[in-house]
XYZ file of C-alpha atoms in Angstrom:
765
model
C -35.626 -2.255 -7.594
C -33.684 -5.461 -7.589
C -30.865 -5.500 -5.194
C -27.246 -5.871 -6.572
C -25.879 -9.343 -6.582
C -22.911 -8.004 -4.674
C -19.167 -8.344 -5.388
C -17.443 -11.495 -6.455
C -15.897 -13.350 -3.570
C -12.751 -15.530 -4.209
C -12.984 -18.629 -2.135
C -10.033 -20.407 -0.754
C -9.041 -23.774 -2.258
C -8.948 -26.679 0.115
C -5.926 -28.893 0.452
C -7.922 -31.832 -1.205
C -7.949 -30.206 -4.512
C -4.957 -31.791 -6.261
C -5.946 -31.338 -10.079
C -3.180 -29.381 -11.681
C -6.050 -27.073 -13.284
C -6.751 -25.599 -9.874
C -3.439 -23.706 -10.020
C -4.789 -21.686 -13.034
C -8.331 -20.697 -11.871
C -10.133 -19.053 -9.063
C -13.242 -20.323 -7.213
C -15.695 -17.354 -7.305
C -18.965 -16.997 -5.220
C -21.404 -14.798 -6.936
C -25.033 -14.420 -5.728
C -24.791 -17.604 -3.698
C -23.626 -19.635 -6.757
C -20.197 -21.049 -7.231
C -18.364 -20.357 -10.385
C -14.755 -21.074 -11.808
C -12.918 -18.269 -13.390
C -9.825 -18.673 -15.662
C -6.867 -16.748 -14.281
C -5.654 -15.734 -17.875
C -8.821 -14.710 -19.851
C -11.073 -14.260 -16.778
C -13.906 -16.359 -18.350
C -16.518 -17.593 -15.938
C -17.701 -21.114 -16.031
C -21.098 -22.106 -14.160
C -20.701 -25.814 -14.796
C -18.562 -28.598 -16.036
C -16.154 -28.476 -12.907
C -12.513 -28.538 -13.120
C -12.396 -30.695 -16.013
C -14.161 -28.079 -18.205
C -11.567 -25.555 -17.037
C -8.806 -28.023 -18.084
C -10.260 -28.354 -21.558
C -10.487 -24.627 -21.630
C -6.720 -24.244 -20.758
C -5.772 -27.085 -23.104
C -7.712 -25.345 -25.975
C -9.408 -28.634 -26.510
C -12.365 -28.277 -28.810
C -15.665 -29.715 -27.503
C -17.306 -28.804 -24.279
C -15.359 -25.617 -23.536
C -14.141 -22.476 -25.401
C -10.401 -22.187 -25.919
C -8.508 -19.803 -23.720
C -6.912 -17.070 -25.907
C -4.220 -15.920 -23.366
C -2.937 -19.160 -21.915
C 0.779 -19.702 -22.369
C 1.947 -22.689 -24.449
C 3.503 -24.212 -21.305
C 0.311 -24.279 -19.460
C -1.718 -25.371 -22.448
C 0.644 -28.435 -23.020
C 0.533 -29.403 -19.345
C -3.235 -29.447 -19.271
C -3.311 -31.465 -22.415
C -0.940 -33.961 -20.901
C -3.132 -34.048 -17.874
C -6.186 -34.777 -20.005
C -4.247 -37.355 -21.932
C -3.247 -38.848 -18.513
C -6.677 -39.338 -17.378
C -7.486 -41.260 -20.571
C -4.300 -43.320 -20.143
C -5.130 -44.068 -16.473
C -8.622 -45.270 -17.251
C -7.227 -47.567 -19.847
C -4.404 -48.975 -17.646
C -6.931 -49.530 -14.835
C -9.218 -51.540 -17.316
C -6.356 -53.545 -18.563
C -5.051 -54.203 -15.041
C -8.524 -55.465 -13.903
C -8.632 -57.640 -16.995
C -5.156 -59.166 -16.181
C -5.905 -59.564 -12.457
C -8.840 -61.856 -13.464
C -6.355 -64.248 -15.214
C -4.628 -64.775 -11.918
C -5.792 -67.599 -9.556
C -8.165 -66.018 -7.024
C -6.456 -65.754 -3.639
C -8.387 -65.277 -0.495
C -6.823 -62.517 1.516
C -4.923 -63.956 4.467
C -5.146 -62.536 7.938
C -2.088 -60.867 9.270
C -0.521 -61.249 12.667
C -2.605 -58.461 14.192
C -5.988 -59.653 12.831
C -6.199 -57.375 9.745
C -6.462 -58.575 6.147
C -4.000 -57.659 3.486
C -6.651 -55.536 1.883
C -6.960 -53.536 5.120
C -3.275 -53.133 5.135
C -3.599 -51.343 1.753
C -1.773 -54.268 -0.152
C -2.417 -53.982 -3.858
C -2.024 -56.911 -6.212
C -0.180 -55.845 -9.392
C -0.710 -57.864 -12.483
C 2.498 -59.565 -13.631
C 3.373 -60.343 -17.313
C 2.025 -63.715 -18.451
C 5.518 -64.934 -19.026
C 6.419 -64.580 -15.235
C 5.737 -67.759 -13.140
C 4.752 -68.966 -10.718
C 2.351 -66.428 -9.185
C 2.357 -68.264 -5.851
C 5.891 -67.334 -5.237
C 5.160 -63.700 -5.806
C 2.258 -63.808 -3.444
C 4.290 -65.570 -0.717
C 6.788 -62.821 -0.807
C 4.083 -60.292 -0.548
C 2.733 -62.012 2.561
C 6.191 -61.850 4.127
C 6.377 -58.191 3.474
C 3.066 -57.506 5.229
C 4.027 -59.368 8.285
C 7.358 -57.529 8.443
C 5.515 -54.336 7.817
C 3.283 -55.001 10.814
C 6.047 -55.799 13.270
C 7.859 -52.512 12.366
C 4.900 -50.206 12.104
C 5.850 -48.045 15.168
C 9.502 -47.893 14.036
C 8.502 -46.772 10.513
C 6.165 -44.047 11.767
C 8.896 -42.660 13.973
C 11.356 -42.657 10.975
C 8.777 -41.423 8.438
C 10.864 -38.375 7.500
C 14.128 -40.241 7.348
C 15.390 -41.462 4.005
C 17.872 -44.344 3.252
C 20.871 -43.724 0.951
C 19.845 -43.598 -2.643
C 20.579 -46.551 -4.828
C 21.602 -46.410 -8.437
C 18.113 -46.227 -9.809
C 16.400 -44.408 -6.934
C 13.272 -45.357 -5.268
C 11.030 -44.597 -8.339
C 12.252 -47.500 -10.477
C 12.006 -49.787 -7.424
C 8.328 -48.978 -6.919
C 7.161 -49.695 -10.378
C 3.617 -50.898 -10.202
C 3.198 -49.697 -6.609
C 2.432 -46.384 -4.925
C 5.041 -43.824 -3.597
C 4.619 -42.073 -0.359
C 4.137 -38.252 -0.708
C 6.756 -37.437 1.801
C 9.335 -39.480 -0.198
C 8.536 -37.653 -3.180
C 9.088 -34.386 -1.484
C 12.421 -35.670 -0.047
C 13.523 -36.761 -3.512
C 12.790 -33.276 -4.854
C 14.625 -31.671 -1.766
C 17.732 -33.811 -2.469
C 17.907 -32.606 -6.061
C 17.335 -28.980 -5.055
C 20.081 -29.180 -2.250
C 22.699 -31.182 -4.218
C 22.384 -29.152 -7.353
C 22.452 -25.879 -5.391
C 19.167 -24.810 -6.918
C 17.814 -21.774 -4.758
C 14.763 -23.048 -2.957
C 12.437 -20.149 -3.990
C 12.675 -21.768 -7.536
C 9.525 -23.664 -6.314
C 7.760 -20.432 -6.455
C 7.940 -20.648 -10.302
C 4.715 -20.807 -12.017
C 6.249 -23.624 -14.012
C 7.189 -25.718 -11.073
C 3.831 -27.576 -10.525
C 3.094 -28.015 -14.156
C 6.398 -29.704 -14.434
C 5.493 -32.097 -11.663
C 2.190 -32.686 -13.133
C 3.708 -33.398 -16.648
C 6.064 -35.930 -15.085
C 3.388 -37.691 -13.121
C 1.197 -37.885 -16.327
C 4.063 -39.347 -18.198
C 4.240 -42.108 -15.774
C 7.316 -44.199 -14.488
C 8.569 -44.831 -17.923
C 9.468 -41.378 -18.578
C 13.120 -40.691 -19.120
C 14.423 -37.391 -17.900
C 16.057 -35.094 -20.455
C 19.818 -35.196 -20.527
C 22.334 -32.211 -20.143
C 22.643 -32.118 -23.867
C 18.940 -32.263 -24.408
C 18.427 -29.336 -22.253
C 21.149 -27.318 -24.026
C 20.054 -28.547 -27.425
C 16.472 -29.221 -28.695
C 14.809 -28.185 -25.516
C 16.366 -24.762 -25.551
C 15.675 -24.508 -29.381
C 12.040 -25.358 -29.054
C 11.761 -22.926 -26.047
C 13.101 -20.200 -28.119
C 10.761 -20.862 -30.908
C 7.798 -20.958 -28.448
C 8.887 -17.767 -26.918
C 9.215 -16.025 -30.208
C 5.580 -17.079 -31.123
C 4.338 -15.510 -27.871
C 6.447 -12.265 -28.670
C 5.003 -12.214 -32.165
C 1.369 -12.264 -30.769
C 2.411 -9.143 -28.558
C 3.776 -7.480 -31.803
C 0.501 -7.854 -33.456
C -1.095 -5.496 -30.904
C 1.393 -2.774 -31.412
C -0.340 -1.153 -34.326
C -3.543 -0.548 -32.180
C -2.114 0.132 -28.721
C 1.484 1.342 -29.552
C 4.266 0.384 -27.156
C 6.885 1.756 -24.876
C 10.511 0.945 -24.949
C 11.889 0.339 -21.337
C 15.486 0.770 -20.659
C 16.095 -0.924 -17.180
C 19.599 0.214 -16.106
C 21.528 -1.481 -13.267
C 25.137 -2.052 -11.979
C 26.511 -5.472 -11.448
C 28.933 -6.590 -8.601
C 31.760 -6.232 -11.054
C 30.699 -2.520 -11.497
C 29.453 -3.095 -15.047
C 26.514 -0.873 -16.090
C 24.066 -3.024 -17.977
C 20.780 -2.012 -19.772
C 18.061 -4.577 -20.179
C 15.881 -3.356 -22.956
C 12.135 -4.379 -22.933
C 9.059 -3.475 -24.857
C 5.738 -2.894 -22.970
C 2.196 -3.188 -24.409
C -0.950 -4.091 -22.431
C -0.795 -7.749 -23.732
C 2.643 -8.260 -22.041
C 6.164 -7.078 -21.670
C 8.930 -8.696 -23.759
C 12.564 -8.764 -23.162
C 14.577 -7.612 -26.198
C 18.126 -7.749 -25.238
C 20.799 -6.796 -22.709
C 23.687 -4.427 -23.581
C 26.842 -3.620 -21.603
C 26.559 0.267 -21.568
C 29.415 0.875 -19.225
C 31.235 3.009 -21.706
C 27.879 4.679 -22.854
C 26.061 5.984 -19.771
C 28.702 8.821 -19.269
C 28.073 10.159 -22.752
C 24.879 11.540 -23.980
C 25.964 10.952 -27.729
C 26.874 7.291 -27.163
C 23.546 6.762 -25.221
C 21.595 8.399 -27.861
C 23.048 6.178 -30.530
C 22.202 3.155 -28.535
C 18.562 4.305 -27.903
C 18.188 5.124 -31.571
C 19.251 1.543 -32.703
C 16.635 -0.024 -30.320
C 13.896 2.303 -31.436
C 14.595 1.440 -35.251
C 14.547 -2.217 -34.242
C 11.161 -2.027 -32.683
C 9.673 0.174 -35.407
C 9.337 3.970 -35.104
C 5.607 3.959 -35.923
C 4.820 1.620 -32.952
C 6.806 3.462 -30.168
C 5.030 6.292 -28.113
C 7.778 6.750 -25.440
C 11.236 5.523 -24.439
C 11.384 5.211 -20.693
C 14.991 5.400 -19.004
C 16.748 6.527 -15.788
C 16.384 10.205 -15.073
C 20.062 11.446 -14.939
C 21.231 14.498 -16.836
C 23.009 12.366 -19.369
C 19.786 10.316 -20.039
C 17.770 13.650 -20.407
C 20.195 14.975 -22.994
C 20.019 11.606 -24.823
C 16.292 11.527 -24.704
C 15.981 15.107 -25.894
C 18.086 14.390 -28.922
C 16.164 11.222 -29.606
C 12.905 13.151 -29.755
C 14.473 15.550 -32.198
C 15.501 12.605 -34.443
C 11.955 10.971 -33.968
C 9.486 13.690 -33.413
C 6.549 11.196 -33.113
C 7.635 9.969 -29.674
C 8.526 11.037 -26.070
C 11.425 10.516 -23.758
C 10.022 9.741 -20.311
C 12.023 9.346 -16.958
C 11.222 6.210 -15.170
C 8.373 7.020 -12.559
C 9.114 4.142 -10.188
C 12.651 5.290 -9.570
C 11.220 8.867 -9.075
C 8.659 7.853 -6.480
C 11.356 5.547 -4.872
C 13.563 8.559 -4.421
C 10.616 10.523 -2.893
C 10.250 7.830 -0.170
C 13.952 7.593 0.337
C 14.037 11.438 0.985
C 11.150 11.033 3.555
C 12.972 8.382 5.368
C 15.783 10.922 5.916
C 13.589 13.363 7.705
C 14.064 13.284 11.442
C 10.572 12.272 12.550
C 10.410 9.422 10.043
C 13.923 8.208 10.691
C 13.369 7.897 14.520
C 10.080 6.173 14.074
C 11.531 3.523 11.543
C 14.518 2.807 13.720
C 12.383 1.947 16.708
C 10.172 -0.222 14.636
C 13.134 -1.898 13.186
C 14.346 -2.618 16.739
C 11.175 -4.578 17.392
C 11.474 -6.760 14.227
C 15.185 -7.409 14.743
C 14.527 -8.726 18.309
C 11.601 -10.900 17.148
C 13.224 -12.363 14.037
C 16.327 -13.437 15.964
C 14.678 -15.432 18.670
C 13.042 -18.551 17.641
C 10.693 -18.698 20.834
C 9.550 -15.017 20.265
C 9.165 -15.465 16.491
C 6.910 -18.517 17.177
C 5.003 -16.581 19.642
C 4.567 -13.720 17.285
C 3.352 -15.956 14.490
C 0.708 -17.564 16.921
C -0.596 -14.153 18.131
C -0.771 -12.760 14.474
C -2.381 -15.819 12.986
C 0.639 -16.440 10.889
C 0.937 -13.056 9.506
C 4.390 -11.686 9.054
C 5.722 -8.375 10.460
C 8.382 -7.869 7.701
C 6.935 -7.690 4.121
C 9.626 -7.853 1.365
C 8.928 -5.319 -1.401
C 10.295 -4.553 -4.850
C 12.647 -1.989 -3.448
C 14.100 -1.010 -0.085
C 11.621 1.739 0.375
C 8.774 -0.434 -0.712
C 9.912 -2.983 1.979
C 10.247 -0.109 4.648
C 6.636 1.243 4.291
C 4.957 -2.121 3.573
C 6.553 -3.484 6.892
C 5.628 -0.355 8.774
C 2.114 -0.649 7.608
C 1.902 -4.298 8.465
C 3.146 -3.607 12.013
C 0.518 -0.902 12.463
C -2.115 -3.362 11.513
C -0.934 -5.997 13.975
C -0.212 -3.546 17.000
C -3.111 -5.183 18.958
C -1.802 -8.609 18.286
C 1.625 -7.596 19.455
C 0.285 -5.875 22.583
C -1.700 -9.000 23.403
C 1.604 -11.067 23.039
C 3.728 -9.003 25.449
C 0.785 -8.995 27.883
C 0.256 -12.704 27.891
C 1.382 -15.123 30.506
C 3.215 -17.034 27.838
C 5.449 -13.989 27.346
C 5.867 -13.293 30.927
C 6.942 -16.922 31.608
C 9.227 -16.973 28.490
C 12.948 -17.090 29.063
C 13.448 -14.429 26.255
C 11.359 -11.821 28.294
C 13.813 -11.719 31.145
C 16.585 -9.646 29.754
C 17.047 -5.886 29.280
C 16.452 -6.044 25.543
C 13.030 -7.718 25.887
C 11.893 -5.251 28.407
C 12.725 -2.405 26.190
C 10.846 -3.984 23.353
C 7.816 -4.605 25.617
C 7.862 -0.963 26.703
C 7.974 0.203 23.119
C 5.138 -2.029 22.044
C 2.971 -0.869 25.007
C 3.712 2.823 24.194
C 0.585 4.649 22.697
C 2.759 7.562 21.634
C 4.960 5.100 19.517
C 1.938 3.680 17.740
C 0.493 7.061 17.213
C 3.526 8.061 15.427
C 3.615 4.967 13.476
C -0.002 5.393 12.410
C 0.764 8.999 11.263
C 3.694 8.085 9.281
C 1.752 5.320 7.458
C -0.951 7.691 6.684
C 1.410 10.072 5.384
C 3.447 7.765 3.085
C 0.855 5.085 2.153
C -0.483 7.136 -0.889
C 3.002 7.486 -2.207
C 3.598 3.600 -1.542
C 0.332 3.063 -3.623
C 1.595 5.222 -6.412
C 4.900 3.135 -6.413
C 2.963 -0.073 -6.682
C 0.594 1.393 -9.186
C 3.436 2.320 -11.637
C 4.879 -1.110 -11.332
C 1.349 -2.837 -11.847
C 1.155 -5.778 -14.080
C -2.602 -5.911 -14.474
C -3.185 -2.556 -16.039
C -1.332 0.362 -17.563
C -0.497 3.252 -15.197
C -0.552 6.078 -17.584
C -4.044 7.181 -16.694
C -3.557 7.137 -13.043
C -0.148 8.493 -11.961
C -0.988 12.145 -12.272
C -3.985 11.625 -9.928
C -2.054 9.333 -7.658
C 0.666 11.985 -6.782
C -1.940 14.656 -6.398
C -3.844 12.565 -4.031
C -0.742 11.805 -1.994
C -0.224 15.566 -1.537
C -3.810 16.079 -0.544
C -3.662 13.242 2.147
C -0.487 14.944 3.565
C -2.253 18.356 3.752
C -5.307 16.836 5.539
C -3.224 14.673 7.956
C -0.757 17.597 8.870
C -3.271 20.424 8.338
C -0.703 23.196 9.019
C 1.287 24.482 5.987
C 4.575 24.553 7.784
C 4.127 20.905 8.600
C 3.250 19.491 5.227
C 5.293 21.716 2.985
C 8.541 19.730 3.548
C 6.734 16.663 2.172
C 5.248 18.589 -0.714
C 8.646 20.024 -1.520
C 10.142 16.576 -1.842
C 7.319 15.412 -4.189
C 7.432 18.618 -6.297
C 11.311 18.661 -6.611
C 11.585 15.033 -7.558
C 8.612 15.117 -9.946
C 8.877 18.521 -11.632
C 12.593 18.724 -12.288
C 12.083 16.618 -15.386
C 9.176 18.698 -16.617
C 7.111 18.571 -18.904
C 5.433 15.183 -18.534
C 2.797 15.513 -21.310
C 1.794 11.792 -21.492
C 0.898 11.602 -17.798
C -1.115 14.855 -17.960
C -2.981 13.529 -21.159
C -3.441 10.249 -19.348
C -5.345 12.013 -16.581
C -7.284 14.027 -18.992
C -8.358 11.009 -21.086
C -9.266 8.827 -18.117
C -12.995 9.376 -17.820
C -12.944 8.250 -14.211
C -11.061 11.402 -13.277
C -11.815 13.911 -15.967
C -15.470 14.234 -15.400
C -14.901 15.025 -11.705
C -12.903 18.201 -12.307
C -14.567 21.170 -11.167
C -14.426 24.311 -13.304
C -11.844 24.759 -16.041
C -9.251 22.087 -16.843
C -5.949 23.174 -15.325
C -3.644 24.672 -17.915
C -0.851 22.231 -17.197
C -3.029 19.307 -18.136
C -4.442 20.893 -21.225
C -1.085 21.795 -22.395
C 0.064 18.157 -22.072
C -2.840 17.042 -24.179
C -2.065 19.519 -26.950
C 1.566 18.396 -26.866
C 0.585 14.796 -27.267
C -1.641 15.546 -30.194
C 1.030 17.423 -32.088
C 3.749 14.870 -31.294
C 1.863 11.636 -31.714
C -0.442 12.638 -34.577
C 1.646 14.578 -37.183
C -1.007 14.673 -39.873
C -2.674 18.203 -39.653
C -5.982 16.907 -40.888
C -6.018 14.270 -38.040
C -5.089 16.982 -35.499
C -8.024 19.115 -36.571
C -10.461 16.307 -36.335
C -9.190 15.388 -32.832
C -9.642 19.060 -31.905
C -13.317 19.016 -32.846
C -13.833 15.537 -31.163
C -12.504 16.935 -27.885
C -15.714 18.924 -27.632
C -17.831 15.842 -27.627
C -15.685 14.301 -25.026
C -15.675 17.484 -22.651
C -19.387 17.723 -22.887
C -20.089 13.992 -22.709
C -22.395 14.162 -25.741
C -23.198 11.251 -27.997
C -22.230 7.761 -26.833
C -20.148 9.459 -24.039
C -23.346 10.588 -22.348
C -25.063 7.226 -22.363
C -26.021 5.948 -18.843
C -23.939 2.773 -19.536
C -20.956 4.878 -20.433
C -21.340 7.072 -17.254
C -21.496 3.883 -15.101
C -18.634 2.232 -17.075
C -16.275 5.214 -16.118
C -15.654 3.543 -12.976
C -15.775 -0.227 -14.031
C -13.946 -0.411 -17.322
C -10.231 0.164 -17.951
C -9.816 3.534 -19.576
C -8.705 2.058 -22.911
C -11.566 -0.361 -22.816
C -14.059 2.507 -22.144
C -12.680 4.503 -25.185
C -12.868 1.351 -27.341
C -16.515 0.880 -26.335
C -17.829 4.370 -26.341
C -15.522 6.243 -28.430
C -16.725 5.131 -31.855
C -18.293 8.558 -32.584
C -14.759 10.211 -32.124
C -12.498 7.705 -34.088
C -9.380 9.868 -34.189
C -9.497 10.978 -30.511
C -10.290 7.436 -29.549
C -7.336 6.042 -31.394
C -5.124 8.463 -29.697
C -6.519 7.944 -26.244
C -6.227 4.141 -26.523
C -2.609 4.444 -27.426
C -1.773 6.873 -24.585
C -3.700 4.980 -22.009
C -2.145 1.747 -22.979
C 1.352 2.796 -21.919
C 3.213 2.160 -18.570
C 5.284 4.797 -16.666
C 7.969 2.437 -15.262
C 11.253 0.987 -16.690
C 11.695 -1.343 -13.916
C 11.940 -4.953 -15.125
C 11.471 -8.226 -13.022
C 13.909 -9.916 -10.729
C 17.392 -10.409 -12.363
C 18.858 -12.888 -9.864
C 20.339 -16.105 -11.292
C 20.176 -14.941 -14.780
C 23.741 -14.861 -16.235
C 23.892 -11.358 -17.588
C 27.287 -10.841 -16.410
C 28.495 -14.158 -17.926
C 27.040 -13.228 -21.214
C 28.878 -9.957 -21.309
C 32.242 -11.565 -20.456
C 34.885 -11.087 -23.078
C 36.290 -14.599 -22.671
C 33.492 -16.679 -24.366
C 33.342 -18.979 -27.388
C 31.178 -17.234 -30.189
C 28.901 -20.256 -30.369
C 28.437 -20.594 -26.596
C 27.741 -16.885 -26.500
C 24.811 -17.325 -28.941
C 23.416 -20.225 -26.860
C 23.769 -18.174 -23.616
C 22.007 -15.170 -25.278
C 19.067 -17.556 -26.227
C 18.906 -19.040 -22.704
C 18.700 -15.404 -21.251
C 16.035 -14.532 -23.856
C 13.869 -17.357 -22.781
C 14.616 -17.216 -19.073
C 13.947 -13.534 -18.659
C 10.809 -13.559 -20.856
C 9.370 -16.462 -18.849
C 9.934 -14.306 -15.684
C 8.182 -11.302 -17.256
C 5.203 -13.491 -18.248
C 4.714 -14.786 -14.687
C 5.199 -11.515 -12.797
C 1.586 -11.345 -11.785
C 1.875 -14.803 -10.198
C 5.025 -14.003 -8.310
C 3.033 -11.541 -6.208
C 1.477 -14.400 -4.385
C 4.646 -16.376 -3.909
C 5.641 -17.806 -0.713
C 8.342 -15.836 1.074
C 10.198 -15.849 4.508
C 11.792 -12.781 5.786
C 14.503 -14.808 7.158
C 15.511 -16.431 3.768
C 18.742 -15.563 2.115
C 16.650 -15.159 -0.966
C 15.007 -12.184 0.705
C 17.837 -10.928 2.794
C 19.068 -8.222 0.294
C 15.740 -6.353 0.817
C 14.911 -6.975 4.442
C 18.330 -7.107 6.298
C 17.586 -3.737 7.994
C 14.587 -5.274 9.592
C 15.812 -8.851 10.478
C 19.609 -8.587 10.994
C 20.498 -7.646 14.650
C 23.014 -4.995 15.197
C 25.140 -4.128 18.267
C 23.518 -1.960 20.914
C 19.899 -2.006 21.641
C 18.206 -5.526 21.628
C 21.558 -7.406 21.216
C 21.169 -11.072 21.941
C 22.613 -12.350 25.119
C 23.693 -16.112 24.916
C 20.445 -17.072 23.179
C 20.253 -20.612 22.099
C 17.627 -20.296 19.389
C 17.645 -22.899 16.722
C 15.836 -22.585 13.271
C 14.494 -26.199 13.814
C 12.250 -24.832 16.560
C 10.738 -22.315 14.280
C 6.979 -22.473 13.244
C 7.364 -22.092 9.526
C 5.268 -19.455 7.735
C 1.837 -20.624 6.567
C -0.265 -19.837 3.646
C -2.091 -17.285 5.707
C 1.034 -15.216 6.100
C 1.028 -14.799 2.222
C -2.541 -13.395 2.073
C -1.375 -9.896 2.634
C 0.916 -10.095 -0.422
C -1.842 -10.631 -2.970
C -2.210 -8.282 -5.855
C -3.989 -5.204 -4.567
C -4.226 -3.546 -7.970
C -7.996 -3.260 -8.019
C -7.658 -1.324 -4.749
C -4.741 0.738 -5.930
C -6.546 1.972 -9.043
C -10.009 2.478 -7.658
C -9.422 4.305 -4.369
C -11.708 7.315 -4.093
C -10.996 10.882 -3.419
C -13.325 13.818 -2.852
C -14.260 16.108 -5.723
C -12.744 19.003 -3.731
C -9.325 17.553 -4.378
C -9.674 18.323 -8.012
C -10.999 21.790 -7.332
C -8.029 22.640 -5.215
C -5.550 20.821 -7.255
C -2.483 23.022 -6.800
C -3.326 25.252 -3.798
C -0.413 26.161 -1.773
C -2.012 28.860 0.332
C -4.097 27.047 3.017
C -5.586 28.017 6.206
C -3.180 27.167 8.978
C -4.482 25.293 12.013
C -3.678 27.472 14.918
C -3.631 24.522 17.239
C 0.184 23.831 17.801
C -0.706 20.587 19.533
C -1.444 18.945 16.114
C 2.137 18.120 15.298
C 2.969 17.368 18.910
C 0.160 14.795 19.144
C 1.394 13.338 15.859
C 5.016 13.097 16.738
C 4.771 13.293 20.550
C 6.831 10.007 20.651
C 9.684 11.726 18.695
C 9.656 14.816 20.812
C 9.582 12.607 23.901
C 12.780 10.789 22.755
C 14.576 14.106 22.057
């Protein structure tokens, strides 16, 4: 039997790959061959190099097929890059022809014996009307001599920049080359002076913007203030509406979810950002000031009703909101008005609340406080932070997440994975000879890092909570809908807790937290039906399908398929699915249960059961979370201000529409963005881990300076890559389904289990 070719390996890109198309593809190693894969449609290219990818992204007919999912922005940037290649080739040819018209000049030796060619001097063709050429060449010789005498001084001052003149350095260097550092300094000056947050460079549109400017050449004139407020914004709105129209075309097949992301501003306004989710993407619809509505179920119902009617009743499977009593009442009334849809509480907020409750339990709270004391000390001393980054190969201890609880447990897991590195650091001669290791705070941190009981407790807490953290990241996934996975994810979290703690009296406090948070909004038929219709999990159920799951399936059939004839057909088709007959029983279908997305599996193998397949695809295409993307620096509060000109309010609404939708489109790329736990851009989520407090580990006359820091490297970002595939494919044993809701377990008589797990906690008490 032929051996499997093995999994695809994503190869790192070297710093030499400067073509803009490299930002939009992956280099894949498969069976000892190198391929390029488009980041948007995932098409593999075996030949043609990066130029073929660029043609693919530019949707240029010819050697490569067009990418169906690339954004208009990227498409335009790739086309400009292709056009730039042609323009540069023509300019180079024209330059060579004009240089031939000049009198040939033999390169003169410079003062140190090097020719002008060796010094990197380039002759630039002058217009024919400019005379005489000899004067120009003489000036260039003088420049070369001056450059030779001041070479050392220029190297030392490489990063210093002279005051800007009226036209900047770019206009002054027409026809020549510009040092890359000077370009970076020019970008920095703009960002600093204009007060643009530095994490703006993480935008997926930053590099394409640079590429477009470079392709346009030095004659490009930047858009004016009025251009950006006028035709540029107008065209951007039209472009975004075209993308949204593409999403809408898929709603008939997959259905959609209305997401109501509710949040409170610094001015204590309650705003709701309405979005529409489908597998093709999430679109921002509008923002509403709901300050006077969230306390009234009737007012909230009227608001939700208007949004449902705007999207289209036939397209909507569910409305996802916060899970307060007011929202529940409004949701119940909404489903009475529209009996073909569900109201669903936001799963990410629910799981977040579970993790917050666990943090409040005494064992976890003590462990976390000791872990924070380590990171606070490390991140407030430049010498120690530099040392930690060297010993961890650039990996960060603190990992900013999407919520405080996400940050907490991601950071704890990262620390557990780096415990050997930290132990090596505090045991090294470098640490012992460091001035930072001589005080009481450093000694306390060293003792903590060298404590086996501390790390045992950390490992146990990570084991207990990691499945819940995975559920949190799963429901916020951008790559695939979570509806078919969340029921199994929560069950798996409970099973892991039972196996780790063994004794019922130990794991029941954690189970109670999960059950109370999850079941207080029962029923959740969509999640139960998602589990049932996901072939990866359904065919591993031992015995009869639990009643809770089957009830959820029947609820979905009655509500989402109102026609009785279709309901009867689905009921018959369920038998074929349960028994895996017809196409469901093909060997291909059995293998594909674990490789295809559930919706794709039904689309491929559900042809014999068209009514059930249509329902399954619509259910499995939904999300469970109403959480939107980052809202910082989007002027929602300004838009909802009462003191605003009507026309300007319209313009601001369009600006927010474009800005927020662009962020939603690029969420999957933001997972790989560069971050620094010390940055003010991240401080709101990590202050508990990086800001020192009085008491333990307080600094004593430390003279640390940020200039001394080793800045985070690209390797420190590796841990932040999208882990969706691992989240959705983690295996669990068959027995977990067999014992799905068992509460009576045999208790382990060994009372040392908990002491071994939380020995550190008891020792501190």
